[in-house]
Short mmCIF file of N, CA and C in Angstrom, two decimals:
data_model
loop_
_atom_site.label_atom_id
_atom_site.label_comp_id
_atom_site.label_asym_id
_atom_site.label_seq_id
_atom_site.Cartn_x
_atom_site.Cartn_y
_atom_site.Cartn_z
N UNK A 19 13.45 24.77 -23.42
CA UNK A 19 14.34 23.80 -22.84
C UNK A 19 13.91 23.36 -21.46
N UNK A 20 13.42 24.34 -20.67
CA UNK A 20 13.02 24.01 -19.30
C UNK A 20 11.75 23.14 -19.27
N UNK A 21 10.88 23.32 -20.26
CA UNK A 21 9.72 22.44 -20.37
C UNK A 21 10.09 21.00 -20.54
N UNK A 22 11.12 20.76 -21.32
CA UNK A 22 11.62 19.41 -21.59
C UNK A 22 12.13 18.79 -20.30
N UNK A 23 12.87 19.54 -19.48
CA UNK A 23 13.38 19.04 -18.22
C UNK A 23 12.27 18.76 -17.24
N UNK A 24 11.29 19.66 -17.21
CA UNK A 24 10.13 19.39 -16.31
C UNK A 24 9.38 18.15 -16.77
N UNK A 25 9.26 17.92 -18.02
CA UNK A 25 8.55 16.76 -18.54
C UNK A 25 9.32 15.52 -18.13
N UNK A 26 10.66 15.53 -18.24
CA UNK A 26 11.42 14.36 -17.84
C UNK A 26 11.28 14.04 -16.37
N UNK A 27 11.31 15.09 -15.55
CA UNK A 27 11.14 14.88 -14.11
C UNK A 27 9.76 14.39 -13.81
N UNK A 28 8.77 14.96 -14.47
CA UNK A 28 7.39 14.54 -14.25
C UNK A 28 7.17 13.09 -14.63
N UNK A 29 7.69 12.69 -15.79
CA UNK A 29 7.60 11.30 -16.19
C UNK A 29 8.32 10.39 -15.22
N UNK A 30 9.46 10.79 -14.75
CA UNK A 30 10.22 10.00 -13.75
C UNK A 30 9.38 9.82 -12.47
N UNK A 31 8.79 10.91 -12.00
CA UNK A 31 7.99 10.84 -10.77
C UNK A 31 6.73 10.00 -10.98
N UNK A 32 6.08 10.13 -12.09
CA UNK A 32 4.83 9.34 -12.32
C UNK A 32 5.17 7.85 -12.39
N UNK A 33 6.29 7.52 -13.11
CA UNK A 33 6.71 6.16 -13.20
C UNK A 33 7.10 5.64 -11.82
N UNK A 34 7.77 6.42 -11.01
CA UNK A 34 8.14 6.05 -9.69
C UNK A 34 6.95 5.80 -8.78
N UNK A 35 5.94 6.61 -8.91
CA UNK A 35 4.74 6.47 -8.12
C UNK A 35 4.02 5.17 -8.50
N UNK A 36 3.88 4.93 -9.80
CA UNK A 36 3.20 3.67 -10.22
C UNK A 36 4.04 2.46 -9.79
N UNK A 37 5.34 2.52 -9.94
CA UNK A 37 6.14 1.36 -9.52
C UNK A 37 6.06 1.15 -8.01
N UNK A 38 5.97 2.25 -7.24
CA UNK A 38 5.82 2.12 -5.77
C UNK A 38 4.50 1.47 -5.45
N UNK A 39 3.46 1.89 -6.13
CA UNK A 39 2.11 1.31 -5.90
C UNK A 39 2.08 -0.17 -6.21
N UNK A 40 2.71 -0.54 -7.30
CA UNK A 40 2.71 -1.96 -7.69
C UNK A 40 3.51 -2.78 -6.69
N UNK A 41 4.69 -2.30 -6.32
CA UNK A 41 5.51 -3.00 -5.38
C UNK A 41 4.88 -3.10 -4.02
N UNK A 42 4.27 -2.01 -3.55
CA UNK A 42 3.60 -2.04 -2.23
C UNK A 42 2.41 -3.00 -2.24
N UNK A 43 1.65 -2.99 -3.33
CA UNK A 43 0.51 -3.87 -3.42
C UNK A 43 0.90 -5.35 -3.40
N UNK A 44 1.92 -5.67 -4.19
CA UNK A 44 2.40 -7.03 -4.21
C UNK A 44 2.98 -7.50 -2.88
N UNK A 45 3.71 -6.59 -2.23
CA UNK A 45 4.25 -6.95 -0.91
C UNK A 45 3.15 -7.10 0.13
N UNK A 46 2.12 -6.23 0.11
CA UNK A 46 1.03 -6.33 1.04
C UNK A 46 0.25 -7.67 0.80
N UNK A 47 0.03 -7.96 -0.47
CA UNK A 47 -0.65 -9.23 -0.78
C UNK A 47 0.15 -10.42 -0.29
N UNK A 48 1.45 -10.44 -0.55
CA UNK A 48 2.27 -11.55 -0.11
C UNK A 48 2.35 -11.67 1.42
N UNK A 49 2.56 -10.57 2.11
CA UNK A 49 2.63 -10.67 3.56
C UNK A 49 1.30 -10.92 4.22
N UNK A 50 0.18 -10.47 3.65
CA UNK A 50 -1.12 -10.79 4.22
C UNK A 50 -1.44 -12.26 3.97
N UNK A 51 -1.02 -12.80 2.81
CA UNK A 51 -1.24 -14.23 2.54
C UNK A 51 -0.38 -15.07 3.55
N UNK A 52 0.89 -14.65 3.77
CA UNK A 52 1.70 -15.37 4.75
C UNK A 52 1.13 -15.27 6.18
N UNK A 53 0.63 -14.12 6.55
CA UNK A 53 0.05 -13.95 7.85
C UNK A 53 -1.19 -14.86 8.03
N UNK A 54 -1.98 -14.99 6.94
CA UNK A 54 -3.13 -15.90 6.97
C UNK A 54 -2.68 -17.36 6.99
N UNK A 55 -1.68 -17.70 6.25
CA UNK A 55 -1.21 -19.07 6.18
C UNK A 55 -0.67 -19.53 7.54
N UNK A 56 0.03 -18.63 8.23
CA UNK A 56 0.57 -18.98 9.58
C UNK A 56 -0.37 -18.65 10.71
N UNK A 57 -1.64 -18.38 10.40
CA UNK A 57 -2.71 -18.16 11.40
C UNK A 57 -2.48 -16.96 12.32
N UNK A 58 -1.82 -15.90 11.80
CA UNK A 58 -1.70 -14.67 12.55
C UNK A 58 -2.98 -13.81 12.41
N UNK A 59 -3.72 -14.08 11.36
CA UNK A 59 -4.99 -13.38 11.18
C UNK A 59 -5.97 -14.31 10.46
N UNK A 60 -7.25 -14.00 10.67
CA UNK A 60 -8.28 -14.88 10.10
C UNK A 60 -8.79 -14.35 8.77
N UNK A 61 -8.25 -13.26 8.25
CA UNK A 61 -8.67 -12.69 7.04
C UNK A 61 -7.77 -13.18 5.92
N UNK A 62 -8.36 -13.78 4.92
CA UNK A 62 -7.64 -14.27 3.77
C UNK A 62 -7.73 -13.22 2.65
N UNK A 63 -6.68 -12.98 1.88
CA UNK A 63 -6.76 -12.00 0.83
C UNK A 63 -7.90 -12.27 -0.21
N UNK A 64 -8.33 -13.54 -0.30
CA UNK A 64 -9.41 -13.82 -1.29
C UNK A 64 -10.80 -13.81 -0.58
N UNK A 65 -10.86 -13.50 0.68
CA UNK A 65 -12.15 -13.55 1.39
C UNK A 65 -13.12 -12.48 0.83
N UNK A 66 -12.58 -11.41 0.27
CA UNK A 66 -13.48 -10.37 -0.30
C UNK A 66 -14.09 -10.86 -1.62
N UNK A 67 -13.60 -11.98 -2.14
CA UNK A 67 -14.14 -12.50 -3.38
C UNK A 67 -14.93 -13.79 -3.16
N UNK A 68 -15.51 -13.97 -2.01
CA UNK A 68 -16.17 -15.23 -1.71
C UNK A 68 -17.43 -15.45 -2.57
N UNK A 69 -17.99 -14.41 -3.06
CA UNK A 69 -19.19 -14.58 -3.96
C UNK A 69 -18.87 -15.06 -5.33
N UNK A 70 -17.57 -14.95 -5.72
CA UNK A 70 -17.13 -15.41 -6.98
C UNK A 70 -17.03 -16.91 -7.03
N UNK A 71 -17.57 -17.52 -8.07
CA UNK A 71 -17.50 -18.97 -8.12
C UNK A 71 -16.50 -19.41 -9.18
N UNK A 72 -15.26 -19.33 -8.83
CA UNK A 72 -14.17 -19.78 -9.69
C UNK A 72 -13.09 -20.39 -8.84
N UNK A 73 -12.04 -20.88 -9.51
CA UNK A 73 -10.99 -21.58 -8.80
C UNK A 73 -10.25 -20.66 -7.84
N UNK A 74 -9.56 -21.25 -6.90
CA UNK A 74 -8.83 -20.49 -5.90
C UNK A 74 -7.68 -19.66 -6.50
N UNK A 75 -7.03 -20.21 -7.53
CA UNK A 75 -5.94 -19.47 -8.15
C UNK A 75 -6.46 -18.22 -8.88
N UNK A 76 -7.60 -18.35 -9.50
CA UNK A 76 -8.18 -17.19 -10.17
C UNK A 76 -8.57 -16.09 -9.14
N UNK A 77 -9.12 -16.60 -7.98
CA UNK A 77 -9.45 -15.63 -6.92
C UNK A 77 -8.20 -14.94 -6.37
N UNK A 78 -7.15 -15.66 -6.20
CA UNK A 78 -5.87 -15.05 -5.75
C UNK A 78 -5.38 -14.03 -6.79
N UNK A 79 -5.49 -14.36 -8.03
CA UNK A 79 -5.08 -13.41 -9.06
C UNK A 79 -5.88 -12.16 -9.05
N UNK A 80 -7.20 -12.29 -8.94
CA UNK A 80 -8.09 -11.13 -8.93
C UNK A 80 -7.82 -10.32 -7.66
N UNK A 81 -7.60 -10.97 -6.51
CA UNK A 81 -7.32 -10.25 -5.27
C UNK A 81 -6.00 -9.50 -5.36
N UNK A 82 -5.01 -10.11 -6.00
CA UNK A 82 -3.69 -9.41 -6.15
C UNK A 82 -3.87 -8.19 -7.04
N UNK A 83 -4.65 -8.32 -8.13
CA UNK A 83 -4.85 -7.16 -9.01
C UNK A 83 -5.61 -6.05 -8.27
N UNK A 84 -6.59 -6.40 -7.48
CA UNK A 84 -7.33 -5.38 -6.72
C UNK A 84 -6.47 -4.69 -5.71
N UNK A 85 -5.65 -5.46 -4.99
CA UNK A 85 -4.78 -4.86 -3.99
C UNK A 85 -3.75 -3.93 -4.65
N UNK A 86 -3.23 -4.37 -5.81
CA UNK A 86 -2.25 -3.53 -6.52
C UNK A 86 -2.95 -2.26 -7.00
N UNK A 87 -4.10 -2.37 -7.51
CA UNK A 87 -4.89 -1.17 -8.00
C UNK A 87 -5.12 -0.20 -6.81
N UNK A 88 -5.57 -0.73 -5.67
CA UNK A 88 -5.78 0.13 -4.53
C UNK A 88 -4.47 0.76 -4.06
N UNK A 89 -3.36 0.05 -4.15
CA UNK A 89 -2.05 0.59 -3.78
C UNK A 89 -1.62 1.68 -4.73
N UNK A 90 -1.90 1.53 -6.01
CA UNK A 90 -1.52 2.59 -6.94
C UNK A 90 -2.33 3.85 -6.67
N UNK A 91 -3.62 3.69 -6.38
CA UNK A 91 -4.47 4.83 -6.04
C UNK A 91 -3.98 5.50 -4.77
N UNK A 92 -3.63 4.70 -3.76
CA UNK A 92 -3.13 5.26 -2.50
C UNK A 92 -1.81 5.96 -2.74
N UNK A 93 -0.96 5.40 -3.58
CA UNK A 93 0.36 6.04 -3.87
C UNK A 93 0.17 7.35 -4.58
N UNK A 94 -0.78 7.43 -5.51
CA UNK A 94 -1.07 8.66 -6.24
C UNK A 94 -1.66 9.68 -5.25
N UNK A 95 -2.53 9.28 -4.35
CA UNK A 95 -3.08 10.22 -3.34
C UNK A 95 -1.97 10.72 -2.43
N UNK A 96 -1.08 9.81 -2.02
CA UNK A 96 0.00 10.25 -1.16
C UNK A 96 0.89 11.25 -1.87
N UNK A 97 1.18 10.93 -3.12
CA UNK A 97 2.05 11.85 -3.93
C UNK A 97 1.34 13.23 -4.07
N UNK A 98 0.07 13.22 -4.32
CA UNK A 98 -0.61 14.50 -4.55
C UNK A 98 -0.75 15.29 -3.23
N UNK A 99 -0.93 14.63 -2.11
CA UNK A 99 -1.28 15.34 -0.88
C UNK A 99 -0.10 15.48 0.13
N UNK A 100 0.73 14.46 0.22
CA UNK A 100 1.65 14.43 1.34
C UNK A 100 3.14 14.28 0.95
N UNK A 101 3.49 14.40 -0.29
CA UNK A 101 4.88 14.16 -0.69
C UNK A 101 5.89 15.11 -0.13
N UNK A 102 5.48 16.32 0.24
CA UNK A 102 6.41 17.29 0.77
C UNK A 102 6.51 17.27 2.29
N UNK A 103 5.74 16.43 2.92
CA UNK A 103 5.73 16.38 4.38
C UNK A 103 6.82 15.37 4.82
N UNK A 104 7.04 15.28 6.10
CA UNK A 104 8.02 14.31 6.60
C UNK A 104 7.45 12.91 6.38
N UNK A 105 8.18 12.05 5.72
CA UNK A 105 7.64 10.76 5.27
C UNK A 105 7.30 9.83 6.45
N UNK A 106 8.12 9.83 7.48
CA UNK A 106 7.89 8.90 8.58
C UNK A 106 6.62 9.27 9.31
N UNK A 107 6.43 10.53 9.67
CA UNK A 107 5.21 10.92 10.42
C UNK A 107 3.93 10.82 9.56
N UNK A 108 4.02 11.21 8.30
CA UNK A 108 2.87 11.09 7.42
C UNK A 108 2.53 9.60 7.16
N UNK A 109 3.53 8.75 7.08
CA UNK A 109 3.27 7.32 6.91
C UNK A 109 2.54 6.73 8.15
N UNK A 110 2.96 7.15 9.28
CA UNK A 110 2.27 6.71 10.51
C UNK A 110 0.86 7.24 10.60
N UNK A 111 0.68 8.49 10.18
CA UNK A 111 -0.69 9.09 10.20
C UNK A 111 -1.61 8.33 9.24
N UNK A 112 -1.11 8.00 8.02
CA UNK A 112 -1.91 7.25 7.08
C UNK A 112 -2.21 5.85 7.62
N UNK A 113 -1.23 5.26 8.33
CA UNK A 113 -1.43 3.93 8.94
C UNK A 113 -2.56 3.98 9.97
N UNK A 114 -2.52 4.97 10.84
CA UNK A 114 -3.56 5.07 11.83
C UNK A 114 -4.90 5.30 11.19
N UNK A 115 -5.03 6.13 10.17
CA UNK A 115 -6.23 6.36 9.46
C UNK A 115 -6.81 5.07 8.85
N UNK A 116 -5.93 4.33 8.16
CA UNK A 116 -6.38 3.08 7.53
C UNK A 116 -6.72 2.04 8.57
N UNK A 117 -6.01 2.02 9.70
CA UNK A 117 -6.29 1.05 10.74
C UNK A 117 -7.65 1.30 11.37
N UNK A 118 -8.05 2.56 11.56
CA UNK A 118 -9.35 2.84 12.11
C UNK A 118 -10.48 2.42 11.16
N UNK A 119 -10.21 2.48 9.87
CA UNK A 119 -11.19 2.05 8.87
C UNK A 119 -11.29 0.49 8.98
N UNK A 120 -10.16 -0.18 9.06
CA UNK A 120 -10.18 -1.67 9.11
C UNK A 120 -10.66 -2.14 10.49
N UNK A 121 -10.42 -1.41 11.53
CA UNK A 121 -10.75 -1.82 12.88
C UNK A 121 -12.26 -2.13 13.00
N UNK A 122 -13.10 -1.36 12.40
CA UNK A 122 -14.54 -1.56 12.54
C UNK A 122 -15.07 -2.71 11.71
N UNK A 123 -14.32 -3.15 10.68
CA UNK A 123 -14.83 -4.27 9.84
C UNK A 123 -14.02 -5.53 10.08
N UNK A 124 -12.93 -5.48 10.89
CA UNK A 124 -12.10 -6.61 11.05
C UNK A 124 -12.51 -7.42 12.32
N UNK A 125 -11.95 -8.60 12.40
CA UNK A 125 -12.12 -9.44 13.59
C UNK A 125 -11.44 -8.72 14.77
N UNK A 126 -12.10 -8.77 15.97
CA UNK A 126 -11.58 -8.04 17.10
C UNK A 126 -10.57 -8.81 17.93
N UNK A 127 -10.06 -9.92 17.37
CA UNK A 127 -9.03 -10.73 18.03
C UNK A 127 -7.77 -9.84 18.16
N UNK A 128 -7.13 -9.78 19.37
CA UNK A 128 -5.97 -8.92 19.54
C UNK A 128 -4.82 -9.29 18.61
N UNK A 129 -4.53 -10.57 18.42
CA UNK A 129 -3.46 -10.98 17.55
C UNK A 129 -3.75 -10.52 16.11
N UNK A 130 -4.97 -10.64 15.68
CA UNK A 130 -5.41 -10.22 14.36
C UNK A 130 -5.21 -8.71 14.22
N UNK A 131 -5.62 -7.94 15.20
CA UNK A 131 -5.50 -6.50 15.11
C UNK A 131 -4.03 -6.03 15.11
N UNK A 132 -3.19 -6.71 15.91
CA UNK A 132 -1.78 -6.35 15.91
C UNK A 132 -1.13 -6.67 14.57
N UNK A 133 -1.54 -7.80 14.00
CA UNK A 133 -0.97 -8.21 12.70
C UNK A 133 -1.42 -7.24 11.63
N UNK A 134 -2.70 -6.86 11.62
CA UNK A 134 -3.19 -5.92 10.62
C UNK A 134 -2.48 -4.56 10.76
N UNK A 135 -2.29 -4.11 12.02
CA UNK A 135 -1.60 -2.82 12.21
C UNK A 135 -0.16 -2.92 11.75
N UNK A 136 0.50 -4.00 12.04
CA UNK A 136 1.89 -4.15 11.58
C UNK A 136 2.00 -4.18 10.06
N UNK A 137 1.08 -4.89 9.41
CA UNK A 137 1.09 -4.98 7.97
C UNK A 137 0.82 -3.57 7.36
N UNK A 138 -0.16 -2.86 7.93
CA UNK A 138 -0.44 -1.54 7.40
C UNK A 138 0.68 -0.55 7.70
N UNK A 139 1.35 -0.70 8.85
CA UNK A 139 2.46 0.19 9.17
C UNK A 139 3.61 0.00 8.14
N UNK A 140 3.97 -1.25 7.88
CA UNK A 140 5.01 -1.52 6.90
C UNK A 140 4.62 -1.00 5.51
N UNK A 141 3.35 -1.26 5.16
CA UNK A 141 2.81 -0.89 3.84
C UNK A 141 2.87 0.66 3.69
N UNK A 142 2.32 1.39 4.62
CA UNK A 142 2.26 2.83 4.51
C UNK A 142 3.64 3.49 4.60
N UNK A 143 4.50 2.95 5.48
CA UNK A 143 5.85 3.49 5.58
C UNK A 143 6.61 3.24 4.29
N UNK A 144 6.43 2.05 3.68
CA UNK A 144 7.06 1.79 2.40
C UNK A 144 6.62 2.83 1.34
N UNK A 145 5.32 3.05 1.25
CA UNK A 145 4.79 4.00 0.27
C UNK A 145 5.34 5.40 0.56
N UNK A 146 5.23 5.85 1.82
CA UNK A 146 5.63 7.24 2.16
C UNK A 146 7.14 7.46 1.95
N UNK A 147 7.94 6.54 2.42
CA UNK A 147 9.37 6.69 2.28
C UNK A 147 9.81 6.64 0.79
N UNK A 148 9.28 5.73 0.04
CA UNK A 148 9.63 5.57 -1.36
C UNK A 148 9.20 6.77 -2.22
N UNK A 149 8.00 7.25 -1.98
CA UNK A 149 7.52 8.41 -2.77
C UNK A 149 8.26 9.66 -2.38
N UNK A 150 8.57 9.80 -1.07
CA UNK A 150 9.36 10.96 -0.70
C UNK A 150 10.77 10.89 -1.30
N UNK A 151 11.34 9.70 -1.36
CA UNK A 151 12.64 9.52 -1.99
C UNK A 151 12.58 9.90 -3.45
N UNK A 152 11.55 9.41 -4.16
CA UNK A 152 11.41 9.71 -5.57
C UNK A 152 11.24 11.22 -5.75
N UNK A 153 10.50 11.86 -4.86
CA UNK A 153 10.28 13.28 -4.93
C UNK A 153 11.64 14.05 -4.78
N UNK A 154 12.43 13.60 -3.84
CA UNK A 154 13.70 14.26 -3.63
C UNK A 154 14.66 13.99 -4.81
N UNK A 155 14.58 12.83 -5.39
CA UNK A 155 15.47 12.52 -6.57
C UNK A 155 15.03 13.30 -7.80
N UNK A 156 13.72 13.60 -7.89
CA UNK A 156 13.21 14.32 -9.05
C UNK A 156 13.46 15.82 -8.97
N UNK A 157 13.91 16.32 -7.88
CA UNK A 157 14.16 17.77 -7.76
C UNK A 157 15.33 18.19 -8.59
#
């Protein structure tokens, strides 16, 4: 009987982690596109697909799928490594780690860096708070 309860909780947590990754990826894609549209940053979500020779809509679709996939992987890593820690502090730590990775490959414009940091902060805090909430609900 207890195995069945553990299985239900496990399925609930896995579903919650995947849903969190999908939602975080779509929100990051939307907000990065809006930041690019309003010239807060010079990086377009489809700039990583510049070698692809297809229409802009297809590039946006591929970029959205890639960002969602990366978000699911990051959500799974967060769940595996940091779900029992304090979500606010671990979300900020993940943000700083990701920002240092982006810092060296991004444009050094101060407005661009502030925008990227703000996007990453919202993104990582969303993932950390949501996964910690799912973990607490699954107990």
